[in-house]
Tab-separated table of C-alpha atoms in Angstrom:
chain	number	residue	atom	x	y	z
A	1	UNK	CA	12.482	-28.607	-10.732
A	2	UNK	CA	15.765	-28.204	-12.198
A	3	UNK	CA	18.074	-25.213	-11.699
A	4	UNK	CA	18.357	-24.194	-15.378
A	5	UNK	CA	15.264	-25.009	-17.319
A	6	UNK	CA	15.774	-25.859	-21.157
A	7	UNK	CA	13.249	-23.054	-21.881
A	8	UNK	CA	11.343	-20.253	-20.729
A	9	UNK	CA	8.281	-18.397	-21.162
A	10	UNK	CA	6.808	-14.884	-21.186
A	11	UNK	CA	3.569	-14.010	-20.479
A	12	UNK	CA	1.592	-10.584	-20.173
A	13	UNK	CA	-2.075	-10.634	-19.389
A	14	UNK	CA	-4.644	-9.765	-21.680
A	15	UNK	CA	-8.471	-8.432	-21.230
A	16	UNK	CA	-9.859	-11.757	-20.791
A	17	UNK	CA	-7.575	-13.273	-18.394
A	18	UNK	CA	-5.583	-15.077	-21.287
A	19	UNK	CA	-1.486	-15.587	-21.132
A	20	UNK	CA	0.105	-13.717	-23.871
A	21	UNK	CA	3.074	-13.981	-24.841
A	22	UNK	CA	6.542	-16.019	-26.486
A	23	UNK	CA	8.666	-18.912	-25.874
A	24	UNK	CA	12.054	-18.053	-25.862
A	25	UNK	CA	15.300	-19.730	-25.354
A	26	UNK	CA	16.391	-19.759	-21.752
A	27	UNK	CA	19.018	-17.397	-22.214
A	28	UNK	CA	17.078	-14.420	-22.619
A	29	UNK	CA	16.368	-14.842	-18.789
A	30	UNK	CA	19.101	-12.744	-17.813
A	31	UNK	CA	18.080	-9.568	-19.857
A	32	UNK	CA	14.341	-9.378	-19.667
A	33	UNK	CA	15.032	-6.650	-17.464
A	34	UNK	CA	16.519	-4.875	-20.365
A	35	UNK	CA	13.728	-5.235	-22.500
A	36	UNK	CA	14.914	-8.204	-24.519
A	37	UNK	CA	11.433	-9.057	-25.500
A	38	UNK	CA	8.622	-7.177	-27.729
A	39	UNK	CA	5.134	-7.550	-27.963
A	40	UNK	CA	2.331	-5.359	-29.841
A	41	UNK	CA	-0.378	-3.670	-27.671
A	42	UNK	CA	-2.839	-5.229	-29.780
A	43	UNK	CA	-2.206	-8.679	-28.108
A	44	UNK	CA	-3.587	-7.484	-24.959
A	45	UNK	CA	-6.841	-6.477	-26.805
A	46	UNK	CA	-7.253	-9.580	-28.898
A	47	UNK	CA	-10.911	-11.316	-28.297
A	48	UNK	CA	-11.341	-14.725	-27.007
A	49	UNK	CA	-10.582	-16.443	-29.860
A	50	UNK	CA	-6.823	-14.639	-30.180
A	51	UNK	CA	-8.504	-13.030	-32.969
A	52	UNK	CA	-7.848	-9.029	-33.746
A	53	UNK	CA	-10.499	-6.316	-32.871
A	54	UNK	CA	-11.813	-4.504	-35.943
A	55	UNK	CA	-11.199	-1.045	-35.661
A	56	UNK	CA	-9.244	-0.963	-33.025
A	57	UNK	CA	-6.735	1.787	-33.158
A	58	UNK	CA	-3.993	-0.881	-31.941
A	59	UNK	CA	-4.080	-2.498	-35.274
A	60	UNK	CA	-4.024	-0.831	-38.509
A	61	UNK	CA	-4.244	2.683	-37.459
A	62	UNK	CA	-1.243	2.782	-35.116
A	63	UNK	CA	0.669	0.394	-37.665
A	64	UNK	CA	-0.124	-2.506	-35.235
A	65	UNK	CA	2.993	-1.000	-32.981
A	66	UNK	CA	4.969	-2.910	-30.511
A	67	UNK	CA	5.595	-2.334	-26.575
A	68	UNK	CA	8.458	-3.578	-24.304
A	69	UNK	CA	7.432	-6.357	-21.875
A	70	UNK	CA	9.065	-5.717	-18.055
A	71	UNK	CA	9.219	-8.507	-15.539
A	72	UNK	CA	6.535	-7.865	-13.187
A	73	UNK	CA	8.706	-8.065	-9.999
A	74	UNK	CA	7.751	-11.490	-8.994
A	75	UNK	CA	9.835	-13.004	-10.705
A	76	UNK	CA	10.368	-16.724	-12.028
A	77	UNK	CA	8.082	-19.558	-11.461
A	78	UNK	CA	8.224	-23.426	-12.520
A	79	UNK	CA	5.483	-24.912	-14.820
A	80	UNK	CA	5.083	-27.588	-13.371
A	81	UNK	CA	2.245	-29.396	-15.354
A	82	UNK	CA	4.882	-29.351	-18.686
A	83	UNK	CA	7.296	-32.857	-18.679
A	84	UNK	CA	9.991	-30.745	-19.292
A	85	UNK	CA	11.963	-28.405	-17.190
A	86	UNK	CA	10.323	-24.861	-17.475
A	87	UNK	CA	9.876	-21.299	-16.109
A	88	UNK	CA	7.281	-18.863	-16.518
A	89	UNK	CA	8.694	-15.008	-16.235
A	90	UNK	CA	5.114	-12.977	-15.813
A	91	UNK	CA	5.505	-9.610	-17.770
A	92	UNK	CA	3.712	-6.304	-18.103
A	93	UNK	CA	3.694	-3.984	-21.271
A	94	UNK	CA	5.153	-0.809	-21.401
A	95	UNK	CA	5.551	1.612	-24.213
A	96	UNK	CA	9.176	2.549	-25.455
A	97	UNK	CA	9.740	5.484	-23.222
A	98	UNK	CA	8.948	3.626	-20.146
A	99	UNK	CA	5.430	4.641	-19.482
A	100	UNK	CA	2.909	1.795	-18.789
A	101	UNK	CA	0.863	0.941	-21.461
A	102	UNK	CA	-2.987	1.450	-19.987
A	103	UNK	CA	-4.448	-1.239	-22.247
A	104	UNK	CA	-2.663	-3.613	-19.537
A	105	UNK	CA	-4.894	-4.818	-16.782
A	106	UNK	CA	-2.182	-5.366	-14.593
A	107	UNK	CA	-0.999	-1.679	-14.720
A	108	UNK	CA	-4.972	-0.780	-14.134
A	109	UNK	CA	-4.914	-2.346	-10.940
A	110	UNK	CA	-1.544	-1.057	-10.121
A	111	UNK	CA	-3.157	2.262	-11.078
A	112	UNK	CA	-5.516	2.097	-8.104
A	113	UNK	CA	-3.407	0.460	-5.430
A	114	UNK	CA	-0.965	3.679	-6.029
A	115	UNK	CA	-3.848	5.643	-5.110
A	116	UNK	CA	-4.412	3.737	-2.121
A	117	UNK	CA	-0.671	4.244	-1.381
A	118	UNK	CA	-0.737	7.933	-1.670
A	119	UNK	CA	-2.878	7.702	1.394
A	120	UNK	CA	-0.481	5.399	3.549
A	121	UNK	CA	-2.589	2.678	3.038
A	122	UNK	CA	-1.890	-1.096	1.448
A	123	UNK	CA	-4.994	-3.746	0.440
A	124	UNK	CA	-4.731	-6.858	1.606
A	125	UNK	CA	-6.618	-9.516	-0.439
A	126	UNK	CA	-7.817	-13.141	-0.382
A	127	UNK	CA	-9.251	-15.003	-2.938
A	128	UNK	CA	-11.900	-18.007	-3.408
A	129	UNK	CA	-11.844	-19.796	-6.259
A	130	UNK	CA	-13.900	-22.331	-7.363
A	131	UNK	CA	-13.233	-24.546	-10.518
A	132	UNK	CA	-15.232	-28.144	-11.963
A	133	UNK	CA	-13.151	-31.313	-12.572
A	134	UNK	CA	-14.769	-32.761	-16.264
A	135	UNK	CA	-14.591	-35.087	-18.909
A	136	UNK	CA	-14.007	-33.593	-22.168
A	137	UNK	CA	-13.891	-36.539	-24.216
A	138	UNK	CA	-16.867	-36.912	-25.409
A	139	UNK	CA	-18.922	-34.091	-27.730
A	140	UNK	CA	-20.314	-32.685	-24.191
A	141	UNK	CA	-18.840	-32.323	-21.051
A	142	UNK	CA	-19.246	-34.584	-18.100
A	143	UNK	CA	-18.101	-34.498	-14.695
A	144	UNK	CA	-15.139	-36.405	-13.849
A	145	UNK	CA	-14.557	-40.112	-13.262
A	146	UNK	CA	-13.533	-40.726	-9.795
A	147	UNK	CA	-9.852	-42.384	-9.972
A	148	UNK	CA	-11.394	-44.536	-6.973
A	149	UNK	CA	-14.290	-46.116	-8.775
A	150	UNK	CA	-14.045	-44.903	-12.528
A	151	UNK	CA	-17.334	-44.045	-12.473
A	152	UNK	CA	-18.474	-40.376	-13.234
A	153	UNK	CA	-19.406	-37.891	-10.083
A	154	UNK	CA	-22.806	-38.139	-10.034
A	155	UNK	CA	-23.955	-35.617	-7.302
A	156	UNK	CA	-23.180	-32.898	-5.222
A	157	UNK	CA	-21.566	-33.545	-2.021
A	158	UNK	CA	-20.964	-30.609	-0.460
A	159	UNK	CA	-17.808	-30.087	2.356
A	160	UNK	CA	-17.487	-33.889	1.203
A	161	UNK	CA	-14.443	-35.597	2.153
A	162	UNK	CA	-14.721	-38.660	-0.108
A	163	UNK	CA	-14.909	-36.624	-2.883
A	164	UNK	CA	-11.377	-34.587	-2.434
A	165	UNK	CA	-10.162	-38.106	-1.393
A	166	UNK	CA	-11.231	-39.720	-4.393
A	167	UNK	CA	-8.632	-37.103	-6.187
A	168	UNK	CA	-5.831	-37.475	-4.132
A	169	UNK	CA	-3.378	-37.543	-6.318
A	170	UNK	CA	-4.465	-34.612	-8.290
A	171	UNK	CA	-4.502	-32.121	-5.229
A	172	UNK	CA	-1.839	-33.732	-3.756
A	173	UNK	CA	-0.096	-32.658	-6.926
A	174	UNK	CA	-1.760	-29.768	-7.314
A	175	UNK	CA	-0.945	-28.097	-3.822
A	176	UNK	CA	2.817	-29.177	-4.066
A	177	UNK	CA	3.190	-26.994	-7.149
A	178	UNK	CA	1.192	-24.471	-5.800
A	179	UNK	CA	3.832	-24.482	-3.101
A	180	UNK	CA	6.729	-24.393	-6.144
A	181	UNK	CA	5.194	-21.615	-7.524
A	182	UNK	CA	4.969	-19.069	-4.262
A	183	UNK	CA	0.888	-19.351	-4.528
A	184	UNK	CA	-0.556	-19.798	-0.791
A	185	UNK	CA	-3.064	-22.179	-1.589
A	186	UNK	CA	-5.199	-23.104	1.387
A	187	UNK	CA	-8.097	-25.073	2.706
A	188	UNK	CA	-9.825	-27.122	-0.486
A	189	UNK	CA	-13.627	-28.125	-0.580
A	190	UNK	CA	-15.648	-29.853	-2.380
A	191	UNK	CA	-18.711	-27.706	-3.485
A	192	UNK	CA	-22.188	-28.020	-4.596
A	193	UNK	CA	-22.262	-29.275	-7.678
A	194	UNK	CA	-20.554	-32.655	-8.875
A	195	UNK	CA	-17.069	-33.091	-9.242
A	196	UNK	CA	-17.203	-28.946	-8.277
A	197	UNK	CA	-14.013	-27.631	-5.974
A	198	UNK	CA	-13.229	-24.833	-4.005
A	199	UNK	CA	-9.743	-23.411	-2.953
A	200	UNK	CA	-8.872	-20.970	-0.879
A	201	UNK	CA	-5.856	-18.659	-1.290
A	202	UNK	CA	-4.377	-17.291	1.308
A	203	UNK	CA	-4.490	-12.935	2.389
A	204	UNK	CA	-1.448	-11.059	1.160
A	205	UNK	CA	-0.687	-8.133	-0.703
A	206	UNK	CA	-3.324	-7.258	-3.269
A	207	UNK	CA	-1.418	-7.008	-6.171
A	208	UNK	CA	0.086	-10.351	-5.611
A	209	UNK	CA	-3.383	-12.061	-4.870
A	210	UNK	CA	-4.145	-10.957	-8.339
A	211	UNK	CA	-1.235	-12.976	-9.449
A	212	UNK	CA	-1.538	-15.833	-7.382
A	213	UNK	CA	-5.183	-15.875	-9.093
A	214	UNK	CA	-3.996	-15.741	-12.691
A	215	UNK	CA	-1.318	-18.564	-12.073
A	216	UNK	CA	-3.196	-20.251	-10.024
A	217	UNK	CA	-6.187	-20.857	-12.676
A	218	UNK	CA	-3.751	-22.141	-15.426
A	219	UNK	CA	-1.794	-24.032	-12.620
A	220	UNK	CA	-5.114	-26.185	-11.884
A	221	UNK	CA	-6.226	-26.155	-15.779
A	222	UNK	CA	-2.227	-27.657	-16.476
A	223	UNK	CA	-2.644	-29.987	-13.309
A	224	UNK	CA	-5.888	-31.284	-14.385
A	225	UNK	CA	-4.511	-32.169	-18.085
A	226	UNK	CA	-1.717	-33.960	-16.413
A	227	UNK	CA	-3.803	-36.208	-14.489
A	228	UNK	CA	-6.387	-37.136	-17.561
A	229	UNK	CA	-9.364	-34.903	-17.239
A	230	UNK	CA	-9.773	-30.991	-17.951
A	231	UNK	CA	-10.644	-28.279	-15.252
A	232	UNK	CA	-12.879	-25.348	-16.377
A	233	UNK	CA	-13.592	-22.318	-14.364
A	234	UNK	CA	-16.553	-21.449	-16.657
A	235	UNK	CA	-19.459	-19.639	-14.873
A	236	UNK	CA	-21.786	-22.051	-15.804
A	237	UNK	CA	-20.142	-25.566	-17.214
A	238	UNK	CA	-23.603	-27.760	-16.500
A	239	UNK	CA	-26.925	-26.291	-17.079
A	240	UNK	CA	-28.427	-28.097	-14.060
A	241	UNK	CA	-25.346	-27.440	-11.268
A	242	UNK	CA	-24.245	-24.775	-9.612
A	243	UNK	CA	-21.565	-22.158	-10.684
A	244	UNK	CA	-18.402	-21.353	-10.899
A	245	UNK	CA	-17.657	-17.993	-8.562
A	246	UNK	CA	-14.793	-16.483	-7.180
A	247	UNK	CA	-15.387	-14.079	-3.975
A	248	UNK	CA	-13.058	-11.777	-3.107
A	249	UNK	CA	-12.240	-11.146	0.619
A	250	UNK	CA	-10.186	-7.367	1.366
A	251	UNK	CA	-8.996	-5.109	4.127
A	252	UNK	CA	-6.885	-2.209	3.889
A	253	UNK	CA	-4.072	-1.336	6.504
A	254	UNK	CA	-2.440	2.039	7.339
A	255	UNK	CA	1.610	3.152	7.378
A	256	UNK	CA	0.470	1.598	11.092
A	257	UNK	CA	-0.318	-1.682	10.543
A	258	UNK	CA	-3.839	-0.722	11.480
A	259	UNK	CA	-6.957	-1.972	9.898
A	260	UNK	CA	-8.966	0.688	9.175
A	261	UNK	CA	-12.417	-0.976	8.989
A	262	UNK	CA	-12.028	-2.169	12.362
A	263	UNK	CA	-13.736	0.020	15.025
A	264	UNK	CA	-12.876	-2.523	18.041
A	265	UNK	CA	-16.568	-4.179	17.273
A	266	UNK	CA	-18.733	-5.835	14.936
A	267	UNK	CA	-20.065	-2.818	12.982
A	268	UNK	CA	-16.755	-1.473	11.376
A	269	UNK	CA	-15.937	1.988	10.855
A	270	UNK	CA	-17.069	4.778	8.540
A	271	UNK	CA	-14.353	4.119	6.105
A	272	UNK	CA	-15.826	0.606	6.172
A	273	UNK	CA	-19.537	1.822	5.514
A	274	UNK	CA	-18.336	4.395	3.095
A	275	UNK	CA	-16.333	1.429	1.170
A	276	UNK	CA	-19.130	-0.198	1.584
A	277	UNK	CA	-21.073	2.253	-0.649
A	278	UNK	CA	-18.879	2.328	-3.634
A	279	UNK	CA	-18.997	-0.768	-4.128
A	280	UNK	CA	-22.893	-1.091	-4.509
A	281	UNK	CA	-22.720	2.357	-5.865
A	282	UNK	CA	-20.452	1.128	-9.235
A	283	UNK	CA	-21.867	-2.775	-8.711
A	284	UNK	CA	-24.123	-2.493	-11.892
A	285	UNK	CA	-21.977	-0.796	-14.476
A	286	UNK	CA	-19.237	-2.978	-13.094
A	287	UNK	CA	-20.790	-5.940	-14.385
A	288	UNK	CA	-19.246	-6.257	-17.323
A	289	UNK	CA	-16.269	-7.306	-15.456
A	290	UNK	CA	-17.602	-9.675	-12.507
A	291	UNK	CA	-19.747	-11.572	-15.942
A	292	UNK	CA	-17.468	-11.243	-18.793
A	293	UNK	CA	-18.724	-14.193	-21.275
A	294	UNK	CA	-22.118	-15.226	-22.713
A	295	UNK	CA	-21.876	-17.902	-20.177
A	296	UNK	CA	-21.111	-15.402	-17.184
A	297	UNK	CA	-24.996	-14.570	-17.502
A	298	UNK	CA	-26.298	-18.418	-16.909
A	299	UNK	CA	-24.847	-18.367	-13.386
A	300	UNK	CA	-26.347	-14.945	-12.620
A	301	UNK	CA	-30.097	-15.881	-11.366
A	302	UNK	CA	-31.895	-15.454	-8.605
A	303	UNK	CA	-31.444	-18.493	-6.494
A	304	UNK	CA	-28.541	-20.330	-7.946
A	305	UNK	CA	-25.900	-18.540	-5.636
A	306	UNK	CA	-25.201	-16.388	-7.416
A	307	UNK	CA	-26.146	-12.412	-5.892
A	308	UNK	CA	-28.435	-10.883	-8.193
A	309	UNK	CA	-29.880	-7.779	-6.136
A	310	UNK	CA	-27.666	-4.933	-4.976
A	311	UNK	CA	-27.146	-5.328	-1.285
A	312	UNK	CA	-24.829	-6.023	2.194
A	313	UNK	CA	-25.336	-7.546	5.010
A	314	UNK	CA	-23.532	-8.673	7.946
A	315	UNK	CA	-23.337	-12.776	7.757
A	316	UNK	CA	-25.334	-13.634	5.307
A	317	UNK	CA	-23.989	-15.481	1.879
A	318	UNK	CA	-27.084	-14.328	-0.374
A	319	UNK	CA	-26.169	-10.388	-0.188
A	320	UNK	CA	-23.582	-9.424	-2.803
A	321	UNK	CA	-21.574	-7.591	-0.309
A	322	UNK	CA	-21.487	-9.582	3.409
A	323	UNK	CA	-19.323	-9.057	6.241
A	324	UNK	CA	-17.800	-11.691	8.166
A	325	UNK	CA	-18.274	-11.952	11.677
A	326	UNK	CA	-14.595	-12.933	13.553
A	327	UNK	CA	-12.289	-11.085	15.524
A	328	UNK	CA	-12.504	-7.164	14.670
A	329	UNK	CA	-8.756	-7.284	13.978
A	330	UNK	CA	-9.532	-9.127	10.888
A	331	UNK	CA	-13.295	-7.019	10.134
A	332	UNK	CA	-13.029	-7.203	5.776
A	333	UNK	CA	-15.023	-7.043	2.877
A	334	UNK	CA	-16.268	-9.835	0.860
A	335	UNK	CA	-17.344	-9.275	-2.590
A	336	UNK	CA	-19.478	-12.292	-3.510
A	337	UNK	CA	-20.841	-11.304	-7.414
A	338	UNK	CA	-18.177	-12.511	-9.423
A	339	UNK	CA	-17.665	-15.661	-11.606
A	340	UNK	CA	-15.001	-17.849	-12.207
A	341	UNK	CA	-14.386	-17.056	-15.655
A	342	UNK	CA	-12.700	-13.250	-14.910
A	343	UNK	CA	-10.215	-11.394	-15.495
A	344	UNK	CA	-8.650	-11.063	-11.434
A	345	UNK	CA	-6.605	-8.005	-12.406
A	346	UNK	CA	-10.058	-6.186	-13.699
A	347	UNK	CA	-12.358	-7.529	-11.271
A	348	UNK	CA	-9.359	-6.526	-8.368
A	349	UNK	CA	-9.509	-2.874	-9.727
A	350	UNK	CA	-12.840	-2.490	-10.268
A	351	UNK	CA	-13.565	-3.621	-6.864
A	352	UNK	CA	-11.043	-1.442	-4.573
A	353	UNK	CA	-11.780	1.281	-7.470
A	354	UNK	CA	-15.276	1.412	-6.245
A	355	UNK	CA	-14.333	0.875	-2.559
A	356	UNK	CA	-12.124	3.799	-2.543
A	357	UNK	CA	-14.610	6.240	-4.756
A	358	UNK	CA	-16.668	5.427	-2.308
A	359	UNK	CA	-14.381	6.497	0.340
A	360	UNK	CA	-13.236	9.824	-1.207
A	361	UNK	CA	-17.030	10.778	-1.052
A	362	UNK	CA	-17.819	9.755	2.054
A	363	UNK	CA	-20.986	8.196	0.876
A	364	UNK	CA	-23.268	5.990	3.098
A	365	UNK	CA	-24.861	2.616	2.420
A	366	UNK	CA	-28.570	1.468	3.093
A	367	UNK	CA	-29.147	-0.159	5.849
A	368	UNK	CA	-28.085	-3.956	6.036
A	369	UNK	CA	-30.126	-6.762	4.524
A	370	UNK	CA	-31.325	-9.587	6.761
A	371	UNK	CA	-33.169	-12.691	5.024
A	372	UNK	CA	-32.991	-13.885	2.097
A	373	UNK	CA	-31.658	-11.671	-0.666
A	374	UNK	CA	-33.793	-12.818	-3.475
A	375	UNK	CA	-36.959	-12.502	-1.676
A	376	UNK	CA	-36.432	-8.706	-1.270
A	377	UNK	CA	-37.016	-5.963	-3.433
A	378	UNK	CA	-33.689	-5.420	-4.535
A	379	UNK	CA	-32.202	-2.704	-7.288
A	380	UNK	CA	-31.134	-5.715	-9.571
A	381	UNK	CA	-27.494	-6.199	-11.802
A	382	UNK	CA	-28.022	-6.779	-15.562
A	383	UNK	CA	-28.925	-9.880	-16.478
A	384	UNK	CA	-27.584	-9.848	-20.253
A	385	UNK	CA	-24.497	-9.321	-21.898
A	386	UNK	CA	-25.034	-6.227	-24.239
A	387	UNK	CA	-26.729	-4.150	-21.129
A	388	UNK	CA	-23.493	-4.859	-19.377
A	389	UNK	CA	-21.509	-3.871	-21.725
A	390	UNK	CA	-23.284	-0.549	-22.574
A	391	UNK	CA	-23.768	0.083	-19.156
A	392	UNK	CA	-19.638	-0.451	-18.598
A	393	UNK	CA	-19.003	1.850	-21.616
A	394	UNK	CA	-21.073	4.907	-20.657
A	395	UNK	CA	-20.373	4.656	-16.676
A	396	UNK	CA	-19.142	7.680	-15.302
A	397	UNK	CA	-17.806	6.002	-12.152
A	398	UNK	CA	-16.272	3.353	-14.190
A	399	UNK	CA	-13.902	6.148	-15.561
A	400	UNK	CA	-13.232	7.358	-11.782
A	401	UNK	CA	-11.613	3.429	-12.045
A	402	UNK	CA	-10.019	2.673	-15.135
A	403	UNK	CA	-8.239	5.187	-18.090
A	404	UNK	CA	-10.357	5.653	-21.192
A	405	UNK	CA	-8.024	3.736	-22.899
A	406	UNK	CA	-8.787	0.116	-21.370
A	407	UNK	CA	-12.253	0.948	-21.435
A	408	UNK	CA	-12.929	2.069	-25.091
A	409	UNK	CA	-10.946	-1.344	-25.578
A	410	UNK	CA	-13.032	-3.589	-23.371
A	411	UNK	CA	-16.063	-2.359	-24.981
A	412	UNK	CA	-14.716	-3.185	-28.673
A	413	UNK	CA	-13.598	-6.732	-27.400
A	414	UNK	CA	-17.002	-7.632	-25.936
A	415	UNK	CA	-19.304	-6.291	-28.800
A	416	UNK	CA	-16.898	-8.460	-31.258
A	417	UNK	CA	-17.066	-11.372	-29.340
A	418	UNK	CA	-21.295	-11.148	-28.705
A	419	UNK	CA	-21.515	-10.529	-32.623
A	420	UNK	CA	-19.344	-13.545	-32.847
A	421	UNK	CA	-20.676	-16.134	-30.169
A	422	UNK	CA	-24.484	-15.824	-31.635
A	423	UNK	CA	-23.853	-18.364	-34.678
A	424	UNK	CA	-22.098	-20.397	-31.721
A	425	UNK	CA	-24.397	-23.560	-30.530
A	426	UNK	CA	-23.904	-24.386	-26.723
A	427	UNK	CA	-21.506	-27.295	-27.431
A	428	UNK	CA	-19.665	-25.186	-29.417
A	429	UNK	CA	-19.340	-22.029	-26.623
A	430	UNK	CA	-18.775	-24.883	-24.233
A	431	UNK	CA	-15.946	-25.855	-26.329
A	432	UNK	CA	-14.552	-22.050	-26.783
A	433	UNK	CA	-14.837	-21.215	-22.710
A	434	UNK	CA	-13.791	-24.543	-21.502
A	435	UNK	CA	-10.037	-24.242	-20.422
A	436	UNK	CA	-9.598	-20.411	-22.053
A	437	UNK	CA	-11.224	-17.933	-19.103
């Protein structure tokens, strides 16, 4: 990558996941920090077509007002999918006296990880993410030819290690700008469904997981492009193959050092249990974030995966809340509900939000599942899109989480885009979700 890049860009986050922002001429790289660069609120409350939100009091009531966009304190990274010589400067919107504007996601999950801070504690986070290879060339999507053979993947190979060989190039690519870019990308796998991957990124501060998530999903969707095919982290790309999820693994460590989930054994301690509790405790009316899109609600059914029922357990990958076994030192969380297609800023705050409600009342869980979790009697998440969404909107532990601001305009976003998507066929949603969420 060269030293000085012919241009730059900047890029805030908006509701959906979706980079907002402006190209602008290299130069203004040196005073970003000065607020070189404006931006109305109402971009980070467009739908998922870019479009405007009808009534929404960031538009024509407010005179469609502009903020300030701040570097985030990351800083710089190359684009290294774009032939020429770029940089992407990640931003976050504040209003002109300096106050965050709460309409950002990333300032909602900074939001809760100060309250985590004002205890002496810092989240540690790791992310899963899992993403299809496809050919978009036709009027439906396929899986992708295999460079080897030129033939389509045909079926699921799961742990495979043909099928990440048969993309070499790609991840070999892939991983060495994941490198460029300061994103700790891990071990890769090839999942259950065909040409479906899986990589891991690596613990770290939970605020820059959340990062390393956003780049990372337009780092593979840029990567794929360059090497002839698309990548979609869609919940549910083919009707017949698995999802698309991405789990969530966190701890939280004190001024210390010291985990405090881990009681010196395999149980964890009450600050586990009690995190533990908020998260099933907010799990429904947080499902408007872990399911976003009309496709979120194809993955979510009982068998595919995907948890459906509202319950923990200790080892066991069909709960929606399981703890791994290991050395107590590293006793976490992993939440297992969410899809692909999120927003990782939301679905980061919601999360902790819920762990540390759950915390401050010192609630306790049910007891641990064992079996299978859809062959139990289960309290169950929503299974459509409205319910979600009405659910979200009236929760009152949802507004223990995020300010009433983000919330009133999550809930206009997602009743536009449902009132929207129904004259959409499933080719045509296909087309909408493919490389956007």
């Amino acid at each position: 990558m060269s030293k000085h890049p012919e241009t730059i860009r900047v890029a805030a986050v908006d509701l959906n996941g979706v980079m907002r922002g402006k190209r602008v001429p290299a130069s203004y790289a040196r005073k970003l920090d000065k607020g070189a660069v404006r931006l109305p609120f109402s971009v980070l409350n467009v739908d998922i077509w870019g479009e405007d939100i009808a009534d929404s009091p960031l538009v024509f009531e407010s005179g469609d007002a502009d903020g300030i966009l701040h570097p985030t304190g990351r800083g710089p990274v190359p684009m290294p999918w774009l032939a020429t010589p770029s940089e992407l400067h990640p931003m976050v919107l504040h209003h002109d006296d300096g106050t965050p504007f709460l309409g950002d996601p990333r300032h909602a999950l900074q939001e809760v990880l100060n309250r985590y801070a004002a205890r002496g504690w810092q989240v540690i986070a790791a992310t899963e993410l899992e993403f299809y290879l496809v050919d978009d060339s036709g009027e439906t999507i396929a899986p992708a030819h295999s460079p080897l053979t030129g033939k389509p993947m045909h079926k699921a190979d799961i742990l495979s290690l043909d099928a990440l060989d048969a993309f070499d190039a790609f991840f070999t690519d892939l991983y060495a700008a994941a490198e460029a870019m300061d994103i700790p990308a891990q071990a890769a796998i090839s999942e259950s469904g065909a040409g479906q991957f899986e990589i891991n990124l690596n613990h770290g501060d939970a605020m820059k997981a959340a990062d390393d998530a956003w780049l990372f999903k337009t780092l593979v969707r840029g990567m794929a492009r360059k090497h002839g095919m698309a990548a979609t982290f869609m919940a549910k790309p083919f009707a017949a193959d698995a999802g698309n999820g991405m789990h969530v693994h966190f701890s939280v460590v004190d001024d210390a050092g010291r985990n405090i989930f881990d009681d010196g054994g395999p149980n964890g301690t009450p600050e586990l249990h009690h995190a533990v509790a908020g998260c099933l405790e907010a799990m429904a009316d947080s499902t408007l974030i872990f399911a976003p899109h009309a496709n979120s609600y194809a993955r979510m059914v009982p068998g595919a995966h995907a948890p459906t029922g509202i319950s923990w357990a200790h080892e066991n990958r069909t709960a929606a809340i399981r703890i791994p076994g290991g050395a107590p030192a590293a006793r976490r969380i992993e939440h297992r509900v969410t899809g692909g297609d999120i927003n990782p800023y939301l679905m980061l705050a919601v999360v902790l939000g819920a762990a540390l409600v759950g915390i401050e009342d010192g609630h306790m869980p049910p007891a641990p599942i064992t079996g299978n979790a859809y062959e139990l009697d289960l309290p169950q998440l929503p299974t459509d899109w409205h319910t979600a969404i009405e659910m979200f909107g009236t929760s009152d532990m949802i507004r223990r989480i995020f300010p009433d601001e983000l919330i009133r305009n999550m809930v206009l976003t997602k009743h536009q885009e449902r009132a929207k998507i129904t004259d959409l066929s499933q080719t045509q949603q296909t087309a909408l979700y493919l490389e956007t969420v």
